[in-house]
Amino acid sequence: MTLACETCPVRDSAACAVLTEEERDALAAAGRTRVLARGEMLFAAGDEDAACATLVSGALKVSAYDAEGNERILSLVHPSGFIGELFAPFAHHDVVALTKSTLCTFARRDVEAAIETYPALARALLRRSQEDLLASRSLLELTAQASAETRLAALLHDFAAAASDTSCHLAQDFELPLTRGEIANMLGLTIETVSRKLGEIEKAGAIARNGKRGIAIVDPALLRTLSGRC
Amino acid sequence: MTLACETCPVRDSAACAVLTEEERDALAAAGRTRVLARGEMLFAAGDEDAACATLVSGALKVSAYDAEGNERILSLVHPSGFIGELFAPFAHHDVVALTKSTLCTFARRDVEAAIETYPALARALLRRSQEDLLASRSLLELTAQASAETRLAALLHDFAAAASDTSCHLAQDFELPLTRGEIANMLGLTIETVSRKLGEIEKAGAIARNGKRGIAIVDPALLRTLSGRC
DNA sequence: CGCATACTTGACGTCATTCAAACCGTGTGG
DNA sequence: CCACACGGTTTGAATGACGTCAAGTATGCG
């Protein structure tokens, strides 16, 4: 299946947005659209010819596993995000779909060729990479020495901000993209602790829960206080 | 002070190594050498015109502070490493010298111009950025749900590997580049816990301590076991 | 010598984990 | 339609690891 860039929802925000129409069409000729179901894997740690991809819709997780086989989620990927380690001989982490997702995939050699041909693409990917680095470091800050409640409140705050259209405002209510276990794996906690602290944050009056995944922000200021951010 | 690229110890490994001699000299004309003493700051979080820099010798730390003012070390920078957030309007983190360090600094606009002029430089910085991302994620793995002893053993293992010339072998003995407090800030622990666990790892026979900073690897296999890496 | 800074060590308290059991929504088969 | 099983979730009680507080020991520098 070839790519229909004209109708692509992330046409203006993905890395390829920096290309001219002709350049973009040339790149698209090398790419393929792919749809992943929830839980389906894009590639696994150790794969030698891991594809590169731009996420068009849905959500992905990037995760590693420790010696005992416990999953650790290192990053979430949202639409217009780019996936792919260009200079490593093999993939370092697993990439799995959290929900049904559509991607634009490319062979790594094609992307490597493209960044040689189109310098603007290299700069766009550099920008994305630096943003990923900031996101990774902010997760690192989160899981530092903060209490379980603080970590969870901060994560909820981030999700609310991500679910909102305007980046500085919080969404009124939204659906958690992750299971309790996945939240625990992101924050370095256990499922039970996440469940308990969610209950406490609700009892404190900062949020309300709607079913298993639904969250409504009741008191944004309180949530912000709990999250320990000024 | 202008730059003497000819005698630069990281001439072949830093990002500028991808440039031709003429290109490099042109870039060098815009740069300045700077020496930082231990504890001196390159720039602070929030600075609007934070410089960019390549580290020539010494070591830097990148750190953030939480609401209570506790430092959290997010990354260490070694010689030939590049510092600088090219696309952000201001710096997100503090950068401070851990030891006396020499750097090649550039105004951000000069680096931005250079990556437009020299596509190879953009690709080199992309590569570095992806490596930084991997390093950040590996620190994230480390501070996940592992015990204090495991985290500390893994950090010692990494330092031993970094102090060695061949990347896959461990240095016999080396000096810790960080104080106890800085180690604690990297691992999300307290000074006291670091001190205690260091004692236990020594008692277990994996390492020996020489003064405050000196570490000798006695039993690499045991250290590896303690660090929870296969 | 005296002070400052870094580190070590001990006693105690707290918070998250662990283990265990119950709960709930959903889909399956009788 | 109901019984049942199953995955995800909630809740409870007990344990234990790390943090906190506090004292004490080096090491270095003016």
Short mmCIF file of C-alpha atoms (C1' of nucleotides) in Angstrom, two decimals:
data_model
loop_
_atom_site.label_atom_id
_atom_site.label_comp_id
_atom_site.label_asym_id
_atom_site.label_seq_id
_atom_site.Cartn_x
_atom_site.Cartn_y
_atom_site.Cartn_z
CA MET A 1 0.00 0.00 0.00
CA THR A 2 1.47 3.31 -1.01
CA LEU A 3 1.15 6.58 0.82
CA ALA A 4 -1.52 9.22 0.41
CA CYS A 5 0.35 12.25 1.72
CA GLU A 6 -2.39 14.61 0.52
CA THR A 7 -4.83 13.29 3.09
CA CYS A 8 -2.28 12.56 5.81
CA PRO A 9 -3.42 14.03 9.15
CA VAL A 10 0.14 14.74 10.25
CA ARG A 11 1.21 16.13 6.89
CA ASP A 12 2.10 19.50 8.40
CA SER A 13 3.59 18.37 11.70
CA ALA A 14 5.65 15.27 10.92
CA ALA A 15 9.33 15.40 9.94
CA CYS A 16 8.47 15.15 6.24
CA ALA A 17 6.61 18.48 6.45
CA VAL A 18 9.91 20.26 5.81
CA LEU A 19 10.18 18.72 2.33
CA THR A 20 8.79 20.22 -0.86
CA GLU A 21 5.92 18.36 -2.48
CA GLU A 22 8.16 16.74 -5.05
CA GLU A 23 10.70 15.67 -2.47
CA ARG A 24 7.97 14.30 -0.23
CA ASP A 25 6.47 12.30 -3.08
CA ALA A 26 9.86 10.84 -3.91
CA LEU A 27 10.30 9.76 -0.29
CA ALA A 28 6.75 8.42 -0.15
CA ALA A 29 7.53 6.15 -3.08
CA ALA A 30 9.96 4.29 -0.81
CA GLY A 31 7.54 4.05 2.12
CA ARG A 32 4.63 1.83 3.02
CA THR A 33 1.61 2.39 5.20
CA ARG A 34 1.21 -0.11 7.97
CA VAL A 35 -1.54 -0.66 10.52
CA LEU A 36 -0.79 -2.21 13.90
CA ALA A 37 -3.43 -3.62 16.25
CA ARG A 38 -3.19 -2.99 20.00
CA GLY A 39 -0.32 -5.05 21.36
CA GLU A 40 1.23 -5.68 17.95
CA MET A 41 4.96 -5.09 17.66
CA LEU A 42 6.71 -2.83 15.13
CA PHE A 43 10.13 -4.25 15.93
CA ALA A 44 11.94 -5.90 18.82
CA ALA A 45 15.17 -5.08 20.62
CA GLY A 46 18.02 -6.68 18.71
CA ASP A 47 16.38 -6.58 15.29
CA GLU A 48 19.01 -5.79 12.72
CA ASP A 49 16.86 -4.26 10.06
CA ALA A 50 14.40 -2.39 12.22
CA ALA A 51 12.25 -0.12 10.13
CA CYS A 52 11.93 3.61 10.61
CA ALA A 53 8.48 5.11 10.84
CA THR A 54 6.40 8.19 11.34
CA LEU A 55 3.33 7.60 13.50
CA VAL A 56 0.22 8.84 11.72
CA SER A 57 -2.43 7.92 14.27
CA GLY A 58 -2.67 5.91 17.49
CA ALA A 59 0.05 5.55 20.10
CA LEU A 60 3.19 3.46 20.60
CA LYS A 61 5.34 2.54 23.56
CA VAL A 62 9.11 2.05 23.58
CA SER A 63 10.11 -0.44 26.24
CA ALA A 64 13.02 -2.43 27.62
CA TYR A 65 13.13 -5.49 29.83
CA ASP A 66 15.37 -6.10 32.82
CA ALA A 67 17.04 -9.37 33.79
CA GLU A 68 13.89 -10.72 35.51
CA GLY A 69 11.78 -9.92 32.45
CA ASN A 70 9.99 -6.91 33.92
CA GLU A 71 8.96 -4.41 31.30
CA ARG A 72 10.08 -0.82 31.63
CA ILE A 73 8.38 1.75 29.43
CA LEU A 74 10.95 4.32 28.31
CA SER A 75 8.87 6.52 26.05
CA LEU A 76 5.48 7.05 24.49
CA VAL A 77 5.12 8.03 20.83
CA HIS A 78 2.29 10.25 19.69
CA PRO A 79 1.09 11.03 16.13
CA SER A 80 3.73 12.79 14.00
CA GLY A 81 6.45 11.23 16.15
CA PHE A 82 9.38 9.52 14.45
CA ILE A 83 10.69 6.08 15.40
CA GLY A 84 14.01 4.65 14.36
CA GLU A 85 17.63 4.46 15.40
CA LEU A 86 19.48 5.56 12.32
CA PHE A 87 23.06 4.96 13.32
CA ALA A 88 22.84 1.87 15.51
CA PRO A 89 23.43 -1.55 13.91
CA PHE A 90 20.38 -2.96 15.70
CA ALA A 91 17.35 -1.75 17.65
CA HIS A 92 17.88 -1.27 21.37
CA HIS A 93 14.25 -1.43 22.48
CA ASP A 94 10.89 -2.97 21.68
CA VAL A 95 8.27 -0.79 20.02
CA VAL A 96 4.66 -1.90 20.49
CA ALA A 97 1.29 -0.34 19.65
CA LEU A 98 -0.80 0.78 22.63
CA THR A 99 -3.89 1.24 20.46
CA LYS A 100 -4.70 0.54 16.84
CA SER A 101 -2.10 2.64 15.04
CA THR A 102 -1.25 3.60 11.50
CA LEU A 103 2.34 4.30 10.50
CA CYS A 104 4.39 5.35 7.54
CA THR A 105 7.29 2.91 7.47
CA PHE A 106 10.57 3.14 5.61
CA ALA A 107 13.56 0.87 5.27
CA ARG A 108 16.42 2.32 7.26
CA ARG A 109 18.69 2.59 4.26
CA ASP A 110 16.05 4.66 2.48
CA VAL A 111 15.90 7.12 5.38
CA GLU A 112 19.68 7.22 5.55
CA ALA A 113 19.78 8.05 1.87
CA ALA A 114 17.06 10.66 2.29
CA ILE A 115 18.89 12.59 4.99
CA GLU A 116 21.90 12.77 2.68
CA THR A 117 19.77 13.99 -0.20
CA TYR A 118 17.57 16.37 1.77
CA PRO A 119 19.52 18.32 4.40
CA ALA A 120 16.30 19.84 5.71
CA LEU A 121 15.12 16.36 6.65
CA ALA A 122 18.26 15.76 8.69
CA ARG A 123 17.63 19.01 10.56
CA ALA A 124 14.00 18.08 11.15
CA LEU A 125 15.00 14.71 12.57
CA LEU A 126 17.65 16.42 14.71
CA ARG A 127 14.97 18.64 16.14
CA ARG A 128 12.73 15.65 16.88
CA SER A 129 15.59 13.77 18.43
CA GLN A 130 16.32 16.66 20.78
CA GLU A 131 12.65 16.78 21.73
CA ASP A 132 12.72 13.05 22.45
CA LEU A 133 15.79 13.65 24.59
CA LEU A 134 13.96 16.31 26.60
CA ALA A 135 10.98 13.99 27.03
CA SER A 136 13.23 11.20 28.23
CA ARG A 137 14.94 13.50 30.70
CA SER A 138 11.66 14.81 31.98
CA LEU A 139 10.57 11.22 32.68
CA LEU A 140 13.88 10.79 34.46
CA GLU A 141 13.13 13.82 36.63
CA LEU A 142 9.70 12.40 37.37
CA THR A 143 10.98 9.06 38.61
CA ALA A 144 13.78 10.58 40.63
CA GLN A 145 13.11 10.67 44.32
CA ALA A 146 9.52 11.84 44.20
CA SER A 147 6.84 9.94 46.11
CA ALA A 148 4.47 7.60 44.31
CA GLU A 149 1.65 10.13 44.60
CA THR A 150 3.74 12.92 43.12
CA ARG A 151 4.84 10.79 40.18
CA LEU A 152 1.33 9.70 39.41
CA ALA A 153 -0.09 13.22 39.70
CA ALA A 154 2.61 14.52 37.37
CA LEU A 155 1.89 11.78 34.83
CA LEU A 156 -1.84 12.55 34.93
CA HIS A 157 -0.99 16.21 34.48
CA ASP A 158 1.14 15.42 31.45
CA PHE A 159 -1.56 13.23 29.92
CA ALA A 160 -4.15 15.93 30.46
CA ALA A 161 -1.88 18.43 28.75
CA ALA A 162 -1.21 16.02 25.87
CA ALA A 163 -4.93 15.33 25.41
CA SER A 164 -5.66 19.03 25.14
CA ASP A 165 -5.48 20.90 21.84
CA THR A 166 -3.77 23.98 23.22
CA SER A 167 -0.49 22.87 24.71
CA CYS A 168 -0.58 25.03 27.84
CA HIS A 169 -4.11 24.14 28.89
CA LEU A 170 -5.36 20.89 30.45
CA ALA A 171 -8.03 18.74 28.85
CA GLN A 172 -11.21 18.58 30.93
CA ASP A 173 -11.40 14.79 30.71
CA PHE A 174 -9.63 12.12 28.74
CA GLU A 175 -8.96 8.40 28.47
CA LEU A 176 -5.78 6.88 29.90
CA PRO A 177 -3.83 5.37 27.02
CA LEU A 178 -2.19 2.90 29.40
CA THR A 179 -3.27 0.05 31.66
CA ARG A 180 -2.42 0.20 35.37
CA GLY A 181 0.45 -2.16 34.74
CA GLU A 182 1.84 0.06 32.01
CA ILE A 183 1.57 3.15 34.22
CA ALA A 184 3.41 1.24 36.93
CA ASN A 185 6.11 0.28 34.44
CA MET A 186 6.58 3.90 33.39
CA LEU A 187 6.85 5.25 36.91
CA GLY A 188 8.85 2.45 38.50
CA LEU A 189 5.99 1.46 40.79
CA THR A 190 3.75 -1.59 41.22
CA ILE A 191 0.21 -2.06 39.94
CA GLU A 192 -1.13 -2.05 43.48
CA THR A 193 0.52 1.23 44.39
CA VAL A 194 -0.78 2.90 41.25
CA SER A 195 -4.28 1.70 42.05
CA ARG A 196 -4.10 2.91 45.64
CA LYS A 197 -2.65 6.32 44.82
CA LEU A 198 -5.19 6.87 42.06
CA GLY A 199 -7.86 6.30 44.68
CA GLU A 200 -6.20 8.78 47.04
CA ILE A 201 -5.85 11.45 44.36
CA GLU A 202 -9.52 11.00 43.57
CA LYS A 203 -10.46 11.17 47.27
CA ALA A 204 -8.38 14.33 47.58
CA GLY A 205 -10.68 15.86 44.99
CA ALA A 206 -8.19 16.49 42.18
CA ILE A 207 -9.71 14.04 39.68
CA ALA A 208 -12.74 11.86 39.16
CA ARG A 209 -12.67 8.45 37.52
CA ASN A 210 -15.08 7.25 34.88
CA GLY A 211 -14.77 3.52 34.43
CA LYS A 212 -11.33 1.96 34.25
CA ARG A 213 -9.68 4.39 31.86
CA GLY A 214 -11.67 7.62 32.01
CA ILE A 215 -10.23 10.53 33.97
CA ALA A 216 -11.82 13.92 34.59
CA ILE A 217 -9.79 16.78 35.99
CA VAL A 218 -11.81 18.24 38.86
CA ASP A 219 -9.25 20.57 40.42
CA PRO A 220 -6.34 21.40 38.08
CA ALA A 221 -4.62 23.57 40.67
CA LEU A 222 -4.69 20.78 43.24
CA LEU A 223 -3.39 18.27 40.70
CA ARG A 224 -0.56 20.64 39.92
CA THR A 225 0.24 20.99 43.61
CA LEU A 226 0.25 17.23 44.09
CA SER A 227 2.55 16.86 41.10
CA GLY A 228 5.13 19.07 42.79
CA ARG A 229 5.47 21.45 39.86
CA CYS A 230 5.47 25.13 40.62
CA MET B 1 41.01 33.01 22.55
CA THR B 2 40.69 31.32 19.19
CA LEU B 3 40.74 27.63 18.55
CA ALA B 4 43.72 25.44 17.78
CA CYS B 5 42.00 22.57 15.99
CA GLU B 6 45.31 21.09 14.87
CA THR B 7 46.23 20.13 18.41
CA CYS B 8 42.69 19.38 19.63
CA PRO B 9 42.57 16.01 21.42
CA VAL B 10 39.02 15.33 20.21
CA ARG B 11 39.68 16.50 16.66
CA ASP B 12 38.78 13.10 15.21
CA SER B 13 35.90 12.16 17.47
CA ALA B 14 33.88 15.34 18.00
CA ALA B 15 31.04 16.42 15.76
CA CYS B 16 33.29 18.78 13.80
CA ALA B 17 35.38 15.80 12.67
CA VAL B 18 32.99 15.36 9.75
CA LEU B 19 33.96 18.72 8.27
CA THR B 20 36.76 19.33 5.80
CA GLU B 21 39.72 21.35 7.07
CA GLU B 22 38.52 24.54 5.42
CA GLU B 23 34.98 24.13 6.76
CA ARG B 24 36.30 23.39 10.21
CA ASP B 25 38.52 26.44 10.18
CA ALA B 26 35.59 28.61 9.14
CA LEU B 27 33.54 27.26 12.02
CA ALA B 28 36.45 27.67 14.41
CA ALA B 29 36.60 31.35 13.55
CA ALA B 30 33.20 31.74 15.20
CA GLY B 31 34.12 29.74 18.29
CA ARG B 32 36.02 30.43 21.48
CA THR B 33 37.90 28.19 23.86
CA ARG B 34 36.69 28.35 27.42
CA VAL B 35 38.02 26.75 30.59
CA LEU B 36 35.70 25.95 33.49
CA ALA B 37 36.86 25.17 37.02
CA ARG B 38 35.19 22.42 39.03
CA GLY B 39 31.72 23.62 40.00
CA GLU B 40 31.66 26.44 37.46
CA MET B 41 28.53 26.73 35.34
CA LEU B 42 28.38 26.83 31.55
CA PHE B 43 24.77 27.97 31.52
CA ALA B 44 21.68 27.73 33.69
CA ALA B 45 18.17 26.52 33.03
CA GLY B 46 16.15 29.37 31.56
CA ASP B 47 19.08 31.13 29.89
CA GLU B 48 17.91 32.50 26.60
CA ASP B 49 21.18 32.64 24.78
CA ALA B 50 22.77 29.50 26.12
CA ALA B 51 25.92 28.71 24.23
CA CYS B 52 26.59 25.48 22.39
CA ALA B 53 29.80 23.65 23.05
CA THR B 54 31.93 20.64 22.35
CA LEU B 55 33.69 19.28 25.44
CA VAL B 56 37.42 18.95 24.80
CA SER B 57 38.59 17.67 28.17
CA GLY B 58 37.15 17.20 31.64
CA ALA B 59 33.56 16.26 32.48
CA LEU B 60 30.23 18.05 32.79
CA LYS B 61 26.92 17.27 34.42
CA VAL B 62 23.47 18.22 33.15
CA SER B 63 21.05 18.66 36.01
CA ALA B 64 17.57 19.81 36.94
CA TYR B 65 16.08 20.86 40.25
CA ASP B 66 12.70 19.85 41.66
CA ALA B 67 10.28 22.05 43.58
CA GLU B 68 12.18 21.60 46.88
CA GLY B 69 15.47 22.50 45.24
CA ASN B 70 16.92 18.99 45.18
CA GLU B 71 19.34 18.48 42.32
CA ARG B 72 18.76 15.67 39.89
CA ILE B 73 21.61 14.75 37.54
CA LEU B 74 20.18 13.84 34.13
CA SER B 75 23.32 13.21 32.16
CA LEU B 76 27.11 13.22 32.21
CA VAL B 77 29.09 14.68 29.32
CA HIS B 78 32.46 13.25 28.36
CA PRO B 79 35.12 14.66 26.02
CA SER B 80 33.93 15.04 22.39
CA GLY B 81 30.36 15.32 23.66
CA PHE B 82 28.20 18.14 22.37
CA ILE B 83 26.07 20.41 24.57
CA GLY B 84 23.32 22.68 23.39
CA GLU B 85 19.62 22.73 22.66
CA LEU B 86 19.42 24.08 19.15
CA PHE B 87 15.70 24.47 18.68
CA ALA B 88 14.51 25.47 22.15
CA PRO B 89 14.12 29.18 22.94
CA PHE B 90 15.91 28.71 26.28
CA ALA B 91 17.97 26.10 28.08
CA HIS B 92 16.01 23.51 30.05
CA HIS B 93 18.78 22.40 32.40
CA ASP B 94 21.87 23.56 34.22
CA VAL B 95 25.26 22.49 32.89
CA VAL B 96 28.13 22.49 35.39
CA ALA B 97 31.73 21.28 35.28
CA LEU B 98 32.52 18.26 37.45
CA THR B 99 36.26 18.76 37.03
CA LYS B 100 38.38 21.40 35.38
CA SER B 101 37.15 21.31 31.80
CA THR B 102 38.00 22.89 28.49
CA LEU B 103 35.35 23.53 25.89
CA CYS B 104 34.89 24.88 22.40
CA THR B 105 31.95 27.24 22.67
CA PHE B 106 29.81 28.74 19.92
CA ALA B 107 26.92 31.14 19.85
CA ARG B 108 23.77 29.25 19.10
CA ARG B 109 23.02 31.23 15.98
CA ASP B 110 26.44 30.32 14.60
CA VAL B 111 25.76 26.63 15.09
CA GLU B 112 22.32 27.02 13.55
CA ALA B 113 23.89 28.69 10.56
CA ALA B 114 26.57 26.00 10.36
CA ILE B 115 24.11 23.11 10.19
CA GLU B 116 22.40 24.89 7.29
CA THR B 117 25.68 25.40 5.51
CA TYR B 118 27.23 22.01 6.27
CA PRO B 119 24.66 19.19 6.01
CA ALA B 120 27.23 16.71 7.28
CA LEU B 121 27.35 18.62 10.54
CA ALA B 122 23.59 18.29 10.97
CA ARG B 123 23.89 14.54 10.45
CA ALA B 124 26.75 14.32 12.94
CA LEU B 125 24.72 16.18 15.55
CA LEU B 126 21.74 13.95 14.82
CA ARG B 127 23.91 10.95 15.52
CA ARG B 128 25.12 12.45 18.80
CA SER B 129 21.61 13.37 19.80
CA GLN B 130 20.43 9.81 19.26
CA GLU B 131 23.33 8.55 21.37
CA ASP B 132 22.40 10.99 24.12
CA LEU B 133 18.86 9.68 23.90
CA LEU B 134 20.06 6.11 24.35
CA ALA B 135 22.18 7.16 27.33
CA SER B 136 19.24 8.93 28.91
CA ARG B 137 17.04 5.90 28.42
CA SER B 138 19.64 3.60 29.86
CA LEU B 139 19.76 5.78 32.98
CA LEU B 140 15.98 5.52 33.04
CA GLU B 141 16.22 1.73 32.96
CA LEU B 142 18.72 1.86 35.78
CA THR B 143 16.52 3.87 38.12
CA ALA B 144 13.40 1.90 37.35
CA GLN B 145 12.40 -0.51 40.06
CA ALA B 146 15.84 -1.92 40.81
CA SER B 147 17.14 -2.01 44.39
CA ALA B 148 19.66 0.54 45.62
CA GLU B 149 22.43 -2.05 45.50
CA THR B 150 21.61 -3.02 41.92
CA ARG B 151 21.57 0.60 40.77
CA LEU B 152 24.87 1.36 42.41
CA ALA B 153 26.53 -1.78 41.08
CA ALA B 154 25.31 -0.95 37.57
CA LEU B 155 26.65 2.60 37.84
CA LEU B 156 30.04 1.34 39.02
CA HIS B 157 30.03 -1.11 36.14
CA ASP B 158 29.32 1.69 33.67
CA PHE B 159 32.05 3.89 35.12
CA ALA B 160 34.53 1.04 34.96
CA ALA B 161 33.60 0.49 31.33
CA ALA B 162 33.88 4.21 30.57
CA ALA B 163 37.29 4.45 32.26
CA SER B 164 38.63 1.60 30.14
CA ASP B 165 40.14 2.18 26.71
CA THR B 166 38.47 -0.79 25.06
CA SER B 167 34.76 -0.29 25.37
CA CYS B 168 33.82 -3.87 26.17
CA HIS B 169 36.38 -4.39 28.93
CA LEU B 170 36.33 -3.01 32.47
CA ALA B 171 39.08 -0.79 33.84
CA GLN B 172 40.99 -2.44 36.68
CA ASP B 173 40.69 0.61 38.90
CA PHE B 174 39.56 4.19 38.45
CA GLU B 175 38.52 7.37 40.23
CA LEU B 176 34.85 8.18 40.73
CA PRO B 177 34.10 11.41 38.86
CA LEU B 178 31.25 12.18 41.28
CA THR B 179 30.84 12.87 44.96
CA ARG B 180 28.53 10.64 47.02
CA GLY B 181 25.88 13.30 46.82
CA GLU B 182 26.12 13.45 43.05
CA ILE B 183 25.90 9.67 42.77
CA ALA B 184 22.82 9.79 44.98
CA ASN B 185 21.30 12.47 42.75
CA MET B 186 21.88 10.36 39.65
CA LEU B 187 20.35 7.22 41.08
CA GLY B 188 17.47 8.74 43.00
CA LEU B 189 18.91 7.69 46.37
CA THR B 190 20.28 9.48 49.43
CA ILE B 191 23.90 10.05 50.37
CA GLU B 192 23.58 7.70 53.31
CA THR B 193 22.19 4.84 51.25
CA VAL B 194 24.96 5.23 48.67
CA SER B 195 27.56 5.15 51.42
CA ARG B 196 26.05 2.05 53.05
CA LYS B 197 25.58 0.12 49.83
CA LEU B 198 29.11 0.95 48.68
CA GLY B 199 30.27 -0.61 51.94
CA GLU B 200 28.18 -3.70 51.33
CA ILE B 201 29.40 -4.12 47.76
CA GLU B 202 32.95 -3.88 49.07
CA LYS B 203 32.22 -6.38 51.84
CA ALA B 204 30.69 -8.73 49.26
CA GLY B 205 34.09 -8.71 47.55
CA ALA B 206 33.18 -7.12 44.24
CA ILE B 207 35.23 -3.96 44.68
CA ALA B 208 37.85 -2.39 46.95
CA ARG B 209 37.97 1.29 47.88
CA ASN B 210 41.04 3.43 47.87
CA GLY B 211 40.42 6.67 49.68
CA LYS B 212 37.21 8.57 49.00
CA ARG B 213 37.11 8.32 45.23
CA GLY B 214 39.31 5.41 44.23
CA ILE B 215 37.61 2.17 43.17
CA ALA B 216 39.29 -1.11 42.23
CA ILE B 217 37.30 -3.87 40.58
CA VAL B 218 38.10 -7.07 42.48
CA ASP B 219 35.50 -9.44 41.04
CA PRO B 220 34.04 -8.19 37.73
CA ALA B 221 31.71 -11.18 37.42
CA LEU B 222 30.26 -10.56 40.88
CA LEU B 223 29.81 -6.86 40.11
CA ARG B 224 27.98 -7.80 36.94
CA THR B 225 25.74 -10.17 38.89
CA LEU B 226 24.95 -7.51 41.48
CA SER B 227 24.14 -5.04 38.70
CA GLY B 228 21.45 -7.39 37.40
CA ARG B 229 22.74 -7.43 33.83
CA CYS B 230 22.96 -10.79 32.10
"C1'" DC C 1 45.59 24.87 64.31
"C1'" DG C 2 40.74 25.34 63.28
"C1'" DC C 3 37.11 25.33 60.36
"C1'" DA C 4 34.62 23.42 56.33
"C1'" DT C 5 33.36 19.87 53.44
"C1'" DA C 6 32.73 15.14 52.47
"C1'" DC C 7 31.93 10.80 54.13
"C1'" DT C 8 30.55 7.03 57.44
"C1'" DT C 9 27.74 4.81 60.87
"C1'" DG C 10 23.71 3.91 63.92
"C1'" DA C 11 18.76 4.01 65.51
"C1'" DC C 12 14.27 4.71 64.15
"C1'" DG C 13 10.18 5.70 61.21
"C1'" DT C 14 7.75 5.57 56.89
"C1'" DC C 15 6.28 4.40 52.57
"C1'" DA C 16 6.11 1.27 48.88
"C1'" DT C 17 6.29 -3.65 48.02
"C1'" DT C 18 4.73 -8.23 48.65
"C1'" DC C 19 1.42 -11.68 49.20
"C1'" DA C 20 -3.25 -12.77 49.27
"C1'" DA C 21 -8.02 -12.40 48.34
"C1'" DA C 22 -11.98 -10.28 46.45
"C1'" DC C 23 -14.04 -7.62 42.70
"C1'" DC C 24 -15.78 -6.29 38.12
"C1'" DG C 25 -16.79 -6.24 33.15
"C1'" DT C 26 -16.59 -9.10 29.17
"C1'" DG C 27 -16.87 -12.89 26.37
"C1'" DT C 28 -17.85 -18.05 25.91
"C1'" DG C 29 -20.32 -22.14 26.12
"C1'" DG C 30 -23.90 -24.87 28.05
"C1'" DC D 1 -30.40 -16.81 30.11
"C1'" DC D 2 -27.16 -18.14 33.29
"C1'" DA D 3 -22.74 -20.16 34.79
"C1'" DC D 4 -18.19 -19.70 34.35
"C1'" DA D 5 -13.60 -18.28 33.32
"C1'" DC D 6 -10.36 -14.64 32.53
"C1'" DG D 7 -7.84 -10.18 32.48
"C1'" DG D 8 -7.60 -6.10 34.63
"C1'" DT D 9 -8.38 -3.86 38.89
"C1'" DT D 10 -9.18 -2.93 43.80
"C1'" DT D 11 -8.36 -3.62 48.67
"C1'" DG D 12 -6.19 -5.36 53.00
"C1'" DA D 13 -2.36 -6.73 56.23
"C1'" DA D 14 2.42 -7.62 57.05
"C1'" DT D 15 7.11 -7.14 55.78
"C1'" DG D 16 11.17 -4.79 54.59
"C1'" DA D 17 14.03 -1.41 52.18
"C1'" DC D 18 15.18 3.10 51.99
"C1'" DG D 19 14.81 7.71 54.08
"C1'" DT D 20 15.35 10.73 58.06
"C1'" DC D 21 17.62 12.42 61.92
"C1'" DA D 22 21.61 12.68 64.48
"C1'" DA D 23 26.23 11.86 65.85
"C1'" DG D 24 30.78 10.96 64.76
"C1'" DT D 25 35.07 10.47 61.61
"C1'" DA D 26 38.23 11.69 58.10
"C1'" DT D 27 40.43 14.97 54.67
"C1'" DG D 28 41.75 19.23 53.02
"C1'" DC D 29 42.50 24.24 53.08
"C1'" DG D 30 43.24 28.84 54.91
#
